[in-house]
Coordinates of C-alpha atoms in Angstrom, one line a residue:
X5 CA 17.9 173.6 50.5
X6 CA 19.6 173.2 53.9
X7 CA 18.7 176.1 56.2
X8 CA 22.6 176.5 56.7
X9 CA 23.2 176.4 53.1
X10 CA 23.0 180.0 51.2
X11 CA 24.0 180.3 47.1
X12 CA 24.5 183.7 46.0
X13 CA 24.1 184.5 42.3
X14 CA 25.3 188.2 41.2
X15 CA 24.2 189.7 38.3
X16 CA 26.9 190.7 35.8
X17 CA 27.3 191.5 32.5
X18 CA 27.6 188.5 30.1
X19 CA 29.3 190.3 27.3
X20 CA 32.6 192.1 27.0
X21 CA 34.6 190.5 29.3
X22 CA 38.3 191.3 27.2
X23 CA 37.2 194.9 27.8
X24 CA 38.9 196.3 31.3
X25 CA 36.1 198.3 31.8
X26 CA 33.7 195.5 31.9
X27 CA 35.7 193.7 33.5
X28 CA 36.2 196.3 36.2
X29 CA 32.4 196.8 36.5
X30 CA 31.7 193.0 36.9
X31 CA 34.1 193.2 39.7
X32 CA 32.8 196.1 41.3
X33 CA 29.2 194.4 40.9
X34 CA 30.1 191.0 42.5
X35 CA 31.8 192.9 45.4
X36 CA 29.1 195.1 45.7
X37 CA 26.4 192.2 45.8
X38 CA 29.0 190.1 48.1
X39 CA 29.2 192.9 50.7
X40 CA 25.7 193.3 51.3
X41 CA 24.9 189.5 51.8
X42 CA 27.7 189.0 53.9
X43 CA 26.1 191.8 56.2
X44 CA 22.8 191.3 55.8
X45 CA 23.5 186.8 56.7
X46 CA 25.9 188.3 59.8
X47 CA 28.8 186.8 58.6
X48 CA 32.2 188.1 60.3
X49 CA 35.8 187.2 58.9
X50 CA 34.4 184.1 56.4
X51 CA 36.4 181.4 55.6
X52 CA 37.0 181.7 51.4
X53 CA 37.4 178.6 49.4
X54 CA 38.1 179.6 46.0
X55 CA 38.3 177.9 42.7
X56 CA 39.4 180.4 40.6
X57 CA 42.5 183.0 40.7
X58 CA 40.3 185.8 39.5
X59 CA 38.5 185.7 43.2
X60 CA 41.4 187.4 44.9
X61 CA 40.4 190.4 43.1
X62 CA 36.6 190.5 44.4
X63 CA 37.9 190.3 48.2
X64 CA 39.9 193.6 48.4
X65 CA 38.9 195.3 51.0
X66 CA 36.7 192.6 52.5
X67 CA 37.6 191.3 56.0
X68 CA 38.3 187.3 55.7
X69 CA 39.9 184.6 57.9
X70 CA 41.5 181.6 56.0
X71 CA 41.8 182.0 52.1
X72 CA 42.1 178.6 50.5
X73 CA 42.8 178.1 47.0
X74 CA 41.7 174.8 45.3
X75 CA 43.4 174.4 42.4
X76 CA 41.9 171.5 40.3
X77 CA 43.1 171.5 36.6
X78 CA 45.4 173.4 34.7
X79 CA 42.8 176.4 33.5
X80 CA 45.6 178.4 31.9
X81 CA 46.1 175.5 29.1
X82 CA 42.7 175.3 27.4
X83 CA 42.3 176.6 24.2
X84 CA 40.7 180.6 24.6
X85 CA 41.7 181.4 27.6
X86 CA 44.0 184.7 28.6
X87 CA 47.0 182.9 29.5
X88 CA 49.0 185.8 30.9
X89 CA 46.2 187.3 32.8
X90 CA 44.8 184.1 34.3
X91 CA 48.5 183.1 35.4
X92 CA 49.0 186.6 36.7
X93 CA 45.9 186.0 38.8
X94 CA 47.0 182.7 39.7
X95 CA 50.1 183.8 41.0
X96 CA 48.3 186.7 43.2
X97 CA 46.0 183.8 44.9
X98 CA 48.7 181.8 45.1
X99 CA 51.2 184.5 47.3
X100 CA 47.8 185.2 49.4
X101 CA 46.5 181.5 50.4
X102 CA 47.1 180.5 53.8
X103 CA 46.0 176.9 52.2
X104 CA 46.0 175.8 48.9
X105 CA 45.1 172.3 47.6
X106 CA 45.3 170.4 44.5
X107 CA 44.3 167.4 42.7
X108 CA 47.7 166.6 40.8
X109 CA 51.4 166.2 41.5
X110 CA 52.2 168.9 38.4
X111 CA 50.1 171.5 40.0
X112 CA 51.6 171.1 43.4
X113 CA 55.1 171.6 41.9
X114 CA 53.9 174.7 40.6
X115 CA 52.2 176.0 43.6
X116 CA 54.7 174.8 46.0
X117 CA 57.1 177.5 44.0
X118 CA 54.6 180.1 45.8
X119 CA 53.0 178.9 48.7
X120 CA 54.9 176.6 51.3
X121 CA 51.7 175.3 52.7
X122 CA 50.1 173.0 50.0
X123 CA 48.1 170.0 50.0
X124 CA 47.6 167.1 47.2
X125 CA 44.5 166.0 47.2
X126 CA 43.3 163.9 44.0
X127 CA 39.5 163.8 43.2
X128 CA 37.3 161.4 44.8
X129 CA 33.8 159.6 43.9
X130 CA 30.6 158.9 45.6
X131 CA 31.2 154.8 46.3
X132 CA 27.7 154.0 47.1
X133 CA 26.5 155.8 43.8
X134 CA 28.7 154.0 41.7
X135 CA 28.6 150.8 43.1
X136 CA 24.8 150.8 41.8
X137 CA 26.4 149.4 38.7
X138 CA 27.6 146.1 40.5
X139 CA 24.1 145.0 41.2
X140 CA 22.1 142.7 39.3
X141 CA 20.0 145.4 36.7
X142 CA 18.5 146.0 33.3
X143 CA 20.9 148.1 31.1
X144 CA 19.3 151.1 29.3
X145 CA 18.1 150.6 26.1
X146 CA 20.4 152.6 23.7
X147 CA 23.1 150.8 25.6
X148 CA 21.3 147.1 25.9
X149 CA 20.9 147.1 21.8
X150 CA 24.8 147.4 21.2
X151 CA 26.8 144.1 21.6
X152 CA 30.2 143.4 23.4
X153 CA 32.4 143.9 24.5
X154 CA 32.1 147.6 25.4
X155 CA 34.4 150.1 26.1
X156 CA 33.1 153.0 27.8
X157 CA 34.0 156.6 27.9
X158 CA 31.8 159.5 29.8
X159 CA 32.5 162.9 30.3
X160 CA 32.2 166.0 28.0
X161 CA 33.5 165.7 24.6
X162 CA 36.3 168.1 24.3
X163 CA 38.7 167.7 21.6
X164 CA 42.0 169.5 23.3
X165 CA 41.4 166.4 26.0
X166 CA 40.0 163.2 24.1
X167 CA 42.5 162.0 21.8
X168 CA 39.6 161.1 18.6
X169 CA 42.8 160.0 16.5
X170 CA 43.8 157.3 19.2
X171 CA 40.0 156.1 19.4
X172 CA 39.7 156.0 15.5
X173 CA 42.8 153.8 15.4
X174 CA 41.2 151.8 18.3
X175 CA 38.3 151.2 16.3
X176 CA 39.8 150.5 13.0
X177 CA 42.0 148.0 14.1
X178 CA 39.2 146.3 16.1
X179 CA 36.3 146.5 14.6
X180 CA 34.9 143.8 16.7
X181 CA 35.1 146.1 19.8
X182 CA 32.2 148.8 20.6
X183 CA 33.5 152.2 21.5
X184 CA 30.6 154.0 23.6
X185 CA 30.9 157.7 24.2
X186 CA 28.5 159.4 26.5
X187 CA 28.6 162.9 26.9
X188 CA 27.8 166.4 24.9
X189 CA 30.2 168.2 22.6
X190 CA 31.0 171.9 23.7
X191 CA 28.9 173.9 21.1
X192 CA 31.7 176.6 20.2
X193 CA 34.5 173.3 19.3
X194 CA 34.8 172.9 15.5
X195 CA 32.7 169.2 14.5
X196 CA 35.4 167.6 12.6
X197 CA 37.2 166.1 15.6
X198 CA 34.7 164.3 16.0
X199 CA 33.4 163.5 12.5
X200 CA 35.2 160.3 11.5
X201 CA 34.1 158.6 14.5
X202 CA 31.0 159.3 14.3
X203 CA 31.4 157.3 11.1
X204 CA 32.6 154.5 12.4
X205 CA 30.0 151.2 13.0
X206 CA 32.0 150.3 16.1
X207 CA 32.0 153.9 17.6
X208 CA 28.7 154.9 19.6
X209 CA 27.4 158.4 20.2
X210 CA 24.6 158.2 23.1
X211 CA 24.9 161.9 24.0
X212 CA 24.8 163.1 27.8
X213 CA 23.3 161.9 30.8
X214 CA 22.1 162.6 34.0
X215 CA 24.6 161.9 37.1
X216 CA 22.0 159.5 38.2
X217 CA 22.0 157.8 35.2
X218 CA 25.6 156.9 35.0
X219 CA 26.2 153.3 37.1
X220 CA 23.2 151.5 34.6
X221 CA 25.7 152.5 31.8
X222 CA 28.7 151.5 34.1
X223 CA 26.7 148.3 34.1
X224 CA 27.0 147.2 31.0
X225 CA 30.8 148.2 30.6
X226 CA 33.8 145.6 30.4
X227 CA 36.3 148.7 30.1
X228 CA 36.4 152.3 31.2
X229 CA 38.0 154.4 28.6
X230 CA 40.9 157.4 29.5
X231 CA 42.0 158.4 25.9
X232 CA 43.3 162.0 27.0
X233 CA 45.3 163.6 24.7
X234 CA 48.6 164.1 26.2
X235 CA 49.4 167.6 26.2
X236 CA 49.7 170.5 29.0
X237 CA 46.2 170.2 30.1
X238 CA 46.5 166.7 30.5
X239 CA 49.5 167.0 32.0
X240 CA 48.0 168.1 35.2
X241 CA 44.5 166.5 35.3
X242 CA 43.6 163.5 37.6
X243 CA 40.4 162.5 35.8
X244 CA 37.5 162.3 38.1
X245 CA 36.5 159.3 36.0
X246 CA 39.0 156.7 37.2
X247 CA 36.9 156.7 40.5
X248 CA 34.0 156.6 39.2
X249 CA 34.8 153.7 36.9
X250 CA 36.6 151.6 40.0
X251 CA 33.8 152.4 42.1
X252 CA 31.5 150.6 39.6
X253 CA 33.3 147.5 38.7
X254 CA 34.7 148.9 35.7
X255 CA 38.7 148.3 35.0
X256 CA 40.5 150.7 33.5
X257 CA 42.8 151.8 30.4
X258 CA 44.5 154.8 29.8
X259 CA 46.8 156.4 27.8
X260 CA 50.3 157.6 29.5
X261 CA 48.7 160.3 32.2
X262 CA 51.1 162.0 34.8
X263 CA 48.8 161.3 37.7
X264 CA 49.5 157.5 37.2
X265 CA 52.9 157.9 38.5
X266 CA 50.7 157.4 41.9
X267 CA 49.0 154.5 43.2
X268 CA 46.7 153.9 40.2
X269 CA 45.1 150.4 40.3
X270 CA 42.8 148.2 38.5
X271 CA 44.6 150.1 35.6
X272 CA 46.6 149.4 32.3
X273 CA 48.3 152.3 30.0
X274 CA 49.4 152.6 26.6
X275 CA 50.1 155.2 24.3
X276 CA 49.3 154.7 20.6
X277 CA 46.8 153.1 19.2
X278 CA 48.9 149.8 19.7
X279 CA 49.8 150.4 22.7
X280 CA 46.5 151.7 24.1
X281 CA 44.9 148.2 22.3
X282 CA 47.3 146.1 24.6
X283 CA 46.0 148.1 27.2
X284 CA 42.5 147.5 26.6
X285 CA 43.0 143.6 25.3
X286 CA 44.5 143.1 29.4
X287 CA 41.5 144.6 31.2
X288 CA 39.2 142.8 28.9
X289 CA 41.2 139.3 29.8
X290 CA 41.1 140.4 33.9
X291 CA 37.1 141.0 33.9
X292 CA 34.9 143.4 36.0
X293 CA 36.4 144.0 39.6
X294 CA 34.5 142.2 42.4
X295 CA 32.5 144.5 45.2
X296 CA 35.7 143.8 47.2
X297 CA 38.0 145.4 44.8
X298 CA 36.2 148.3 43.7
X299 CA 35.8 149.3 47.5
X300 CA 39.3 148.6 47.9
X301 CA 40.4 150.3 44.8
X302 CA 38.8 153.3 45.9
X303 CA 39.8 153.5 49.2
X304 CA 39.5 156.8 51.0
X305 CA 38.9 158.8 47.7
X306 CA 35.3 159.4 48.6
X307 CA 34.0 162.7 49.3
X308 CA 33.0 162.2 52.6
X309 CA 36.6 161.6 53.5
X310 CA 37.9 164.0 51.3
X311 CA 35.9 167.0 53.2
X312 CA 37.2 165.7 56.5
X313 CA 40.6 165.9 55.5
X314 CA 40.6 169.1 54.6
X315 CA 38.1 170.8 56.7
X316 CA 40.9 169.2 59.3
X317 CA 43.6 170.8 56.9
X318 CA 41.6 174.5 57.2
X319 CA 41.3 174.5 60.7
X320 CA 44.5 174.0 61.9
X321 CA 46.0 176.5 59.5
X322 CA 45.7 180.2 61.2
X323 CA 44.7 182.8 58.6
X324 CA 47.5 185.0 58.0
X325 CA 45.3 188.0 56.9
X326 CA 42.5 189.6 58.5
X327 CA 41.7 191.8 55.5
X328 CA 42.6 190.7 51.8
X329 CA 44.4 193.7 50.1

């Protein structure tokens, strides 16, 4: 723990959220528990960096410099979520932001209709972590016993993202290619997305893994996977992934995401399952990208200069508000 560095952790109540009197209490509780630590660490007119709408309403009343909203997926579009009062929040934080930044073109149309200072900036990857997977290495075992070539997906295993019809397809109509999926499967998402797959020979279950973990599997990858569903989720994500992937050598295919209408390289896109095997059958053909391409694929989508950027970004935007009401 850095002595700079403080994480505060307010109690609330787990259950009953759809009730407005839990709801209300909650609030009052994380204000209440906010209020005190920001007295008792001497904190005066804090700089807020939020990533969610429902913030705004935890800050009335408190004295705050800049607000900055960082808006990195579209929350409102996945399956259980209050629609109307999470875009009714959104549009609060939105109005209130003296900064707000995103990760996707779609969302900074829709912010830009509510806040005329707004900043795209798509996600980024640790370089030196990833690039692990370029050096010379033993392969973990649940990986080294399955042949190639392998096509590698990692991430959480949600079925409103991962399109599990597109990857049976893939592996019917190859049954000579592996299909590796690492990652857990939210526990409250019905099993039968995922059932077929799971009995497919060519499709590969090896379950989640630690961060640290990730560049040995990288490693033994000849493609990184992006079989996202293409819906209004999906619409507005820029998938953390395609970094990570790029930064470890791996080439990329994906089905017909909005955020490749940027400068996506090292990539190939196809929607269908005969167009998303073209896709795959051309990074197989081009091979693992050399050091020298990952580092230029990645360019300055690290973290380090991500934070820069906008730290730069916050400080030379004046905070419109001294008290958030």
């Amino acid at each position: 723990m850095r002595a700079n560095l403080w994480v505060l952790s307010p109690a609330v109540i787990p259950w009953g959220r759809d009730h407005g009197a839990v709801r209300g209490l909650n609030r009052a509780m994380v204000r209440s528990s906010l209020v005190r630590f920001l007295k008792k660490a001497g904190f005066r007119s804090p700089e807020v960096w939020a990533y969610h709408p429902f913030v705004r309403d935890i800050l009335d009343g408190i004295e705050i410099g800049t607000l900055s909203y960082h808006c990195v997926d579209d929350i409102a579009a996945i399956p259980g979520v209050d629609v109307a009062r999470y875009e009714e929040a959104e549009t609060e934080i939105l109005k209130a932001s003296d900064v707000v930044f995103v990760t996707a073109p779609p969302l900074a149309a829709k912010a830009r209709k509510l806040n005329g200072n707004v900043h795209l900036v798509p996600n980024v990857v640790d370089p030196a972590h990833f690039a692990t997977a370029m050096a010379p290495g033993p392969l973990p075992d649940d990986l080294a016993r399955i042949p190639g070539p392998r096509l590698g997906f990692h991430g959480t295993l949600s079925a409103y993202k991962i399109d599990t019809d597109l990857l049976l397809g893939l592996a019917e109509r190859r049954p000579d290619w592996q299909i590796i999926l690492i990652g857990d499967e939210p526990p409250v998402q019905p099993g039968h997305h995922f059932a077929a797959l799971r009995r497919m020979a060519n499709v590969h279950f090896l379950g989640g893994k630690d961060y640290g973990d990730l560049p040995s599997y990288l490693r033994g990858m000849d493609v990184g996977l992006l079989p996202m569903r293409l819906n209004r989720y999906t619409a507005s994500m820029y998938p953390m992934k395609y970094h990570e992937y790029l930064a470890g050598g791996v080439p990329v295919a994906s089905t017909g995401l909005a955020f490749l209408q940027g400068d996506a390289t090292f990539l190939e896109a196809g929607d269908g399952v005969e167009g998303f095997a073209v896709a795959v059958e051309r990074q197989l053909r081009r091979g693992r990208l050399s050091a020298h391409e990952a580092a230029a694929a990645v360019g300055d989508n690290t973290w380090k200069r991500r934070q820069e950027t906008m730290l730069e970004i916050n400080a030379q935007t004046p905070a419109r508000r001294g008290v958030a009401s």
